[in-house]
């Protein structure tokens, strides 16, 4: 067999598995971690719920991509992606576009105007550490986390030294990416700076339904992001953190619209750490603006908002087994949009939260409660309970239940015409039960996780036609339930490492309330919510070489609430080969890959074509001095 | 006798040639003689507009007939349809095009492209020309119906909407300005503007030859909706009625006799053309339904009402007698937005 054929065969059979493999370690920890609010908020508060850290190798594999492309490409979540570079909103556990919170160093970045976090505007290169939390997190996070949350933490250099990273990427539809990152730790100071630029001509080939192959036009986009973090250790017990994130994106939206998004986020945190206690004061200013123009319709709509947030939090350990945690958060949001008229609107929010965690020999229990007041209205209390139990080595069970909510957005309340200031918050309950298994022996290791969940959301806000214009109402009730499973294995044979992983999720998310007689959505799956999703990956690493292959299957998505219209399921394949050269302090990695390997014609959202097969290449360079 | 290879090859080639005449996925044998076309807008930017047909000779509905005949979807937002003898024109608004088809078969004759955001097409008698109103072109386009091409334009700033020809003049309702504009078809010039209300959305002619224009008002300037009866000869509004604030009526239609005006204002209202006041009570109450389109059968005088439900599922067409009694209903496509009656 000629070499290219063998290589192709290998590419189709093997690959670098999404690095979840590296992240999964048998959980034998049954005593409490050191007192640390950051870690506590991330892990302990959501105890009992499914948590998936996005492993560094996965972040490297998608270093030039956006968070939306990563989650969809690696099969971690269904992402409603309008087009490459277009709006990409996550749909965790059958939830809506505004139901996944994105937390950045503890603060929620969902837009107060429309409730969404567009995952295209989160370049992977800037993310640092990322963890996917599944399920409702009303008590732990607050408003907007009904399907789950994506938690982003800016890491700090683990040891003294300097680390420089650079990235250059290109894709055949005319897309380019470049990035630079510096991480420094010197004495009491550590700093992290990252910059990324992504630009895409997006002149990819596609086949419209009933039409001949053509090339996409009017879909170019570009964005730049800059992130800088500082951390100063002030003596033995205190440290101060400052973070700045600036991001701007300019996107053409086919056929003729343009959208400019800008964000400036500033965050400061002071922490005092003792042996039994930790206290944190944090403040943030989050600014976002959006400009949408449509030359044909002579539209030029500007909107934006500023959020001021302040938070005080304490964590205290009582004995060896108990921890209590509590705090308050105050925020003020001011938003203005052409769609609101010339008026700006503001809302003050005040929340108190507390939790208690107890750990016994083999199990841990966490009880949390959050009480929020928004715009002078007191919301119902949001409790949650999480339990984990290590039945035996390699087998752990977890269970979680909690209440969750989402405040109406500014658009919901103030858009003219239609805005409804009398809207109530969406509220609901979620429950889940899961098991984690792991085993290792000599040269191989394997792990698996199985989770069943149920989540009910009442008073789901939906815009409905009224007398002359559309208006939002608390009109829907949705029940999402399903099963999520994943398994991964790795085997070392000499210099060769073989990895494989499989994921499958079944999600049934249905309307439980008819709007009225004649509404045929009752009992039917939500639109753009696939019932079946699967991902299969395989990887082979030998010395400096790595071959990987990743396939995702996304099931049928209905495009109308009565299921009269739907988009067929699609299988996407990708393959990559990389070579890593280590020389002294330097590391150079060259990667070649092909996306949509089987040249599948598909659309995630109706009328929005996605690219046929295309090629990509990237170069990653690292320099370390310790 | 066994067929020879050349004969087989010839037969195969002939079969291939014949099958090539029909686009892939197209369905033959659909005929449209008497019934009602239901125009389903589809969702904006989703390119899921469809055309349905209620066949009165069979008492049955045929769905998505354009794609079934032509083997390709219609496009994005089907706005209107004009019958013109053996031809019909489908105005696909957000695709910026007009599909020309054979009325009896719906087989495509061609496509008029180069339009901006077309709304309605009005053929100008037997001249082979037509005017096309537009949401964003700031002009009425002039098209050649034989060549299926745009041949010119008449500047008219803003969103021009429905049109009616009376003699050599075309009267144009306007969504952006509080006037009904008059175009002289002999010169293709705007010759006059008649003061009406803001948001002119629909037009009709009554038994006395009077022109009715329904204006939906302007939410942003708090201009109320209004109804006007215009004398085309003197080009003045003889009579005007103002709706209470917060109402946004649309879809003015007249019955075949031209003695009753119907319109949608959440419910369906009926008003004799000689009435002094706007009707206080609904003729047909929506009862929570999302009434979105209204049509009056030109022969049977029955009312066709589209219920778009949540605008994200197939709508329902409800048929009422001329007295307002519900007769029956059938399912249509996404957002049924207009009815066109084929006699």
PDB file of N, CA, C and O in Angstrom, chain B residues 249-286:
ATOM      1  N   UNK B 249     -54.774  47.921  13.015  1.00  0.00           N
ATOM      2  CA  UNK B 249     -55.533  47.138  12.031  1.00  0.00           C
ATOM      3  C   UNK B 249     -54.758  46.951  10.731  1.00  0.00           C
ATOM      4  O   UNK B 249     -53.893  47.757  10.383  1.00  0.00           O
ATOM      5  N   UNK B 250     -55.083  45.879  10.020  1.00  0.00           N
ATOM      6  CA  UNK B 250     -54.432  45.578   8.735  1.00  0.00           C
ATOM      7  C   UNK B 250     -55.373  44.710   7.913  1.00  0.00           C
ATOM      8  O   UNK B 250     -56.456  44.343   8.377  1.00  0.00           O
ATOM      9  N   UNK B 251     -54.933  44.368   6.723  1.00  0.00           N
ATOM     10  CA  UNK B 251     -55.640  43.427   5.840  1.00  0.00           C
ATOM     11  C   UNK B 251     -57.043  43.885   5.461  1.00  0.00           C
ATOM     12  O   UNK B 251     -58.018  43.169   5.684  1.00  0.00           O
ATOM     13  N   UNK B 252     -57.160  45.066   4.914  1.00  0.00           N
ATOM     14  CA  UNK B 252     -58.465  45.518   4.427  1.00  0.00           C
ATOM     15  C   UNK B 252     -58.853  44.702   3.193  1.00  0.00           C
ATOM     16  O   UNK B 252     -58.054  44.531   2.275  1.00  0.00           O
ATOM     17  N   UNK B 253     -60.075  44.169   3.205  1.00  0.00           N
ATOM     18  CA  UNK B 253     -60.594  43.423   2.056  1.00  0.00           C
ATOM     19  C   UNK B 253     -62.055  43.812   1.854  1.00  0.00           C
ATOM     20  O   UNK B 253     -62.740  44.153   2.817  1.00  0.00           O
ATOM     21  N   UNK B 254     -62.521  43.757   0.599  1.00  0.00           N
ATOM     22  CA  UNK B 254     -63.937  44.007   0.321  1.00  0.00           C
ATOM     23  C   UNK B 254     -64.595  42.738  -0.175  1.00  0.00           C
ATOM     24  O   UNK B 254     -63.930  41.884  -0.785  1.00  0.00           O
ATOM     25  N   UNK B 255     -65.866  42.629   0.094  1.00  0.00           N
ATOM     26  CA  UNK B 255     -66.588  41.460  -0.415  1.00  0.00           C
ATOM     27  C   UNK B 255     -66.824  41.639  -1.918  1.00  0.00           C
ATOM     28  O   UNK B 255     -66.621  42.724  -2.467  1.00  0.00           O
ATOM     29  N   UNK B 256     -67.275  40.571  -2.621  1.00  0.00           N
ATOM     30  CA  UNK B 256     -67.411  40.665  -4.087  1.00  0.00           C
ATOM     31  C   UNK B 256     -68.372  41.764  -4.518  1.00  0.00           C
ATOM     32  O   UNK B 256     -68.153  42.403  -5.554  1.00  0.00           O
ATOM     33  N   UNK B 257     -69.409  41.998  -3.723  1.00  0.00           N
ATOM     34  CA  UNK B 257     -70.365  43.039  -4.102  1.00  0.00           C
ATOM     35  C   UNK B 257     -69.784  44.430  -3.898  1.00  0.00           C
ATOM     36  O   UNK B 257     -70.298  45.409  -4.437  1.00  0.00           O
ATOM     37  N   UNK B 258     -68.733  44.509  -3.125  1.00  0.00           N
ATOM     38  CA  UNK B 258     -68.103  45.804  -2.859  1.00  0.00           C
ATOM     39  C   UNK B 258     -68.916  46.666  -1.914  1.00  0.00           C
ATOM     40  O   UNK B 258     -68.733  47.881  -1.868  1.00  0.00           O
ATOM     41  N   UNK B 259     -69.779  46.038  -1.118  1.00  0.00           N
ATOM     42  CA  UNK B 259     -70.587  46.843  -0.204  1.00  0.00           C
ATOM     43  C   UNK B 259     -70.150  46.698   1.254  1.00  0.00           C
ATOM     44  O   UNK B 259     -70.706  47.341   2.136  1.00  0.00           O
ATOM     45  N   UNK B 260     -69.183  45.824   1.514  1.00  0.00           N
ATOM     46  CA  UNK B 260     -68.728  45.630   2.895  1.00  0.00           C
ATOM     47  C   UNK B 260     -67.213  45.580   2.943  1.00  0.00           C
ATOM     48  O   UNK B 260     -66.582  44.892   2.134  1.00  0.00           O
ATOM     49  N   UNK B 261     -66.686  46.326   3.902  1.00  0.00           N
ATOM     50  CA  UNK B 261     -65.233  46.324   4.131  1.00  0.00           C
ATOM     51  C   UNK B 261     -64.948  45.399   5.310  1.00  0.00           C
ATOM     52  O   UNK B 261     -65.625  45.456   6.326  1.00  0.00           O
ATOM     53  N   UNK B 262     -63.954  44.541   5.139  1.00  0.00           N
ATOM     54  CA  UNK B 262     -63.490  43.698   6.245  1.00  0.00           C
ATOM     55  C   UNK B 262     -62.054  44.080   6.563  1.00  0.00           C
ATOM     56  O   UNK B 262     -61.294  44.483   5.678  1.00  0.00           O
ATOM     57  N   UNK B 263     -61.699  43.934   7.815  1.00  0.00           N
ATOM     58  CA  UNK B 263     -60.291  44.120   8.176  1.00  0.00           C
ATOM     59  C   UNK B 263     -59.989  43.344   9.461  1.00  0.00           C
ATOM     60  O   UNK B 263     -60.905  42.933  10.185  1.00  0.00           O
ATOM     61  N   UNK B 264     -58.687  43.144   9.681  1.00  0.00           N
ATOM     62  CA  UNK B 264     -58.223  42.469  10.902  1.00  0.00           C
ATOM     63  C   UNK B 264     -57.781  43.514  11.902  1.00  0.00           C
ATOM     64  O   UNK B 264     -57.034  44.436  11.567  1.00  0.00           O
ATOM     65  N   UNK B 265     -58.262  43.362  13.117  1.00  0.00           N
ATOM     66  CA  UNK B 265     -57.796  44.214  14.214  1.00  0.00           C
ATOM     67  C   UNK B 265     -57.841  43.328  15.455  1.00  0.00           C
ATOM     68  O   UNK B 265     -58.712  43.470  16.300  1.00  0.00           O
ATOM     69  N   UNK B 266     -56.940  42.377  15.521  1.00  0.00           N
ATOM     70  CA  UNK B 266     -56.948  41.234  16.433  1.00  0.00           C
ATOM     71  C   UNK B 266     -58.099  40.312  16.051  1.00  0.00           C
ATOM     72  O   UNK B 266     -57.899  39.152  15.735  1.00  0.00           O
ATOM     73  N   UNK B 267     -59.339  40.804  16.051  1.00  0.00           N
ATOM     74  CA  UNK B 267     -60.506  40.071  15.567  1.00  0.00           C
ATOM     75  C   UNK B 267     -60.778  40.508  14.111  1.00  0.00           C
ATOM     76  O   UNK B 267     -60.095  41.388  13.587  1.00  0.00           O
ATOM     77  N   UNK B 268     -61.798  39.901  13.512  1.00  0.00           N
ATOM     78  CA  UNK B 268     -62.223  40.345  12.178  1.00  0.00           C
ATOM     79  C   UNK B 268     -63.398  41.311  12.352  1.00  0.00           C
ATOM     80  O   UNK B 268     -64.347  41.023  13.094  1.00  0.00           O
ATOM     81  N   UNK B 269     -63.319  42.439  11.674  1.00  0.00           N
ATOM     82  CA  UNK B 269     -64.401  43.426  11.725  1.00  0.00           C
ATOM     83  C   UNK B 269     -65.005  43.574  10.340  1.00  0.00           C
ATOM     84  O   UNK B 269     -64.317  43.424   9.322  1.00  0.00           O
ATOM     85  N   UNK B 270     -66.288  43.855  10.307  1.00  0.00           N
ATOM     86  CA  UNK B 270     -66.996  44.076   9.048  1.00  0.00           C
ATOM     87  C   UNK B 270     -67.712  45.419   9.141  1.00  0.00           C
ATOM     88  O   UNK B 270     -68.310  45.742  10.174  1.00  0.00           O
ATOM     89  N   UNK B 271     -67.623  46.174   8.054  1.00  0.00           N
ATOM     90  CA  UNK B 271     -68.207  47.515   8.083  1.00  0.00           C
ATOM     91  C   UNK B 271     -68.858  47.802   6.728  1.00  0.00           C
ATOM     92  O   UNK B 271     -68.178  47.769   5.696  1.00  0.00           O
ATOM     93  N   UNK B 272     -70.173  48.070   6.692  1.00  0.00           N
ATOM     94  CA  UNK B 272     -70.803  48.455   5.430  1.00  0.00           C
ATOM     95  C   UNK B 272     -70.150  49.727   4.898  1.00  0.00           C
ATOM     96  O   UNK B 272     -69.785  50.609   5.688  1.00  0.00           O
ATOM     97  N   UNK B 273     -69.996  49.815   3.594  1.00  0.00           N
ATOM     98  CA  UNK B 273     -69.265  50.963   3.045  1.00  0.00           C
ATOM     99  C   UNK B 273     -69.985  52.282   3.324  1.00  0.00           C
ATOM    100  O   UNK B 273     -69.385  53.346   3.277  1.00  0.00           O
ATOM    101  N   UNK B 274     -71.283  52.196   3.632  1.00  0.00           N
ATOM    102  CA  UNK B 274     -72.010  53.427   3.926  1.00  0.00           C
ATOM    103  C   UNK B 274     -72.080  53.762   5.398  1.00  0.00           C
ATOM    104  O   UNK B 274     -72.747  54.737   5.778  1.00  0.00           O
ATOM    105  N   UNK B 275     -71.395  52.962   6.225  1.00  0.00           N
ATOM    106  CA  UNK B 275     -71.508  53.172   7.677  1.00  0.00           C
ATOM    107  C   UNK B 275     -70.888  54.501   8.088  1.00  0.00           C
ATOM    108  O   UNK B 275     -69.930  54.978   7.468  1.00  0.00           O
ATOM    109  N   UNK B 276     -71.454  55.050   9.148  1.00  0.00           N
ATOM    110  CA  UNK B 276     -70.943  56.333   9.630  1.00  0.00           C
ATOM    111  C   UNK B 276     -69.798  56.147  10.624  1.00  0.00           C
ATOM    112  O   UNK B 276     -68.933  57.008  10.749  1.00  0.00           O
ATOM    113  N   UNK B 277     -69.820  55.037  11.339  1.00  0.00           N
ATOM    114  CA  UNK B 277     -68.816  54.813  12.385  1.00  0.00           C
ATOM    115  C   UNK B 277     -68.115  53.481  12.154  1.00  0.00           C
ATOM    116  O   UNK B 277     -68.649  52.588  11.490  1.00  0.00           O
ATOM    117  N   UNK B 278     -66.952  53.379  12.772  1.00  0.00           N
ATOM    118  CA  UNK B 278     -66.260  52.091  12.768  1.00  0.00           C
ATOM    119  C   UNK B 278     -67.086  51.100  13.586  1.00  0.00           C
ATOM    120  O   UNK B 278     -67.729  51.497  14.565  1.00  0.00           O
ATOM    121  N   UNK B 279     -67.088  49.842  13.191  1.00  0.00           N
ATOM    122  CA  UNK B 279     -67.878  48.869  13.960  1.00  0.00           C
ATOM    123  C   UNK B 279     -67.327  48.729  15.380  1.00  0.00           C
ATOM    124  O   UNK B 279     -66.108  48.693  15.586  1.00  0.00           O
ATOM    125  N   UNK B 280     -68.202  48.661  16.333  1.00  0.00           N
ATOM    126  CA  UNK B 280     -67.778  48.540  17.729  1.00  0.00           C
ATOM    127  C   UNK B 280     -67.514  47.087  18.092  1.00  0.00           C
ATOM    128  O   UNK B 280     -66.606  46.778  18.869  1.00  0.00           O
ATOM    129  N   UNK B 281     -68.306  46.198  17.507  1.00  0.00           N
ATOM    130  CA  UNK B 281     -68.185  44.784  17.874  1.00  0.00           C
ATOM    131  C   UNK B 281     -67.519  44.001  16.752  1.00  0.00           C
ATOM    132  O   UNK B 281     -67.660  44.333  15.572  1.00  0.00           O
ATOM    133  N   UNK B 282     -66.795  42.967  17.150  1.00  0.00           N
ATOM    134  CA  UNK B 282     -66.118  42.128  16.160  1.00  0.00           C
ATOM    135  C   UNK B 282     -67.134  41.312  15.376  1.00  0.00           C
ATOM    136  O   UNK B 282     -68.155  40.881  15.916  1.00  0.00           O
ATOM    137  N   UNK B 283     -66.823  41.096  14.110  1.00  0.00           N
ATOM    138  CA  UNK B 283     -67.660  40.220  13.286  1.00  0.00           C
ATOM    139  C   UNK B 283     -67.319  38.759  13.583  1.00  0.00           C
ATOM    140  O   UNK B 283     -68.177  37.911  13.725  1.00  0.00           O
ATOM    141  N   UNK B 284     -66.016  38.501  13.676  1.00  0.00           N
ATOM    142  CA  UNK B 284     -65.547  37.167  14.079  1.00  0.00           C
ATOM    143  C   UNK B 284     -64.469  37.379  15.143  1.00  0.00           C
ATOM    144  O   UNK B 284     -63.446  38.018  14.875  1.00  0.00           O
ATOM    145  N   UNK B 285     -64.697  36.859  16.330  1.00  0.00           N
ATOM    146  CA  UNK B 285     -63.729  37.055  17.409  1.00  0.00           C
ATOM    147  C   UNK B 285     -62.602  36.035  17.297  1.00  0.00           C
ATOM    148  O   UNK B 285     -62.843  34.861  16.998  1.00  0.00           O
ATOM    149  N   UNK B 286     -61.388  36.518  17.509  1.00  0.00           N
ATOM    150  CA  UNK B 286     -60.228  35.619  17.407  1.00  0.00           C
ATOM    151  C   UNK B 286     -60.204  34.625  18.566  1.00  0.00           C
ATOM    152  O   UNK B 286     -59.731  33.501  18.410  1.00  0.00           O
TER     153      UNK B 286
END
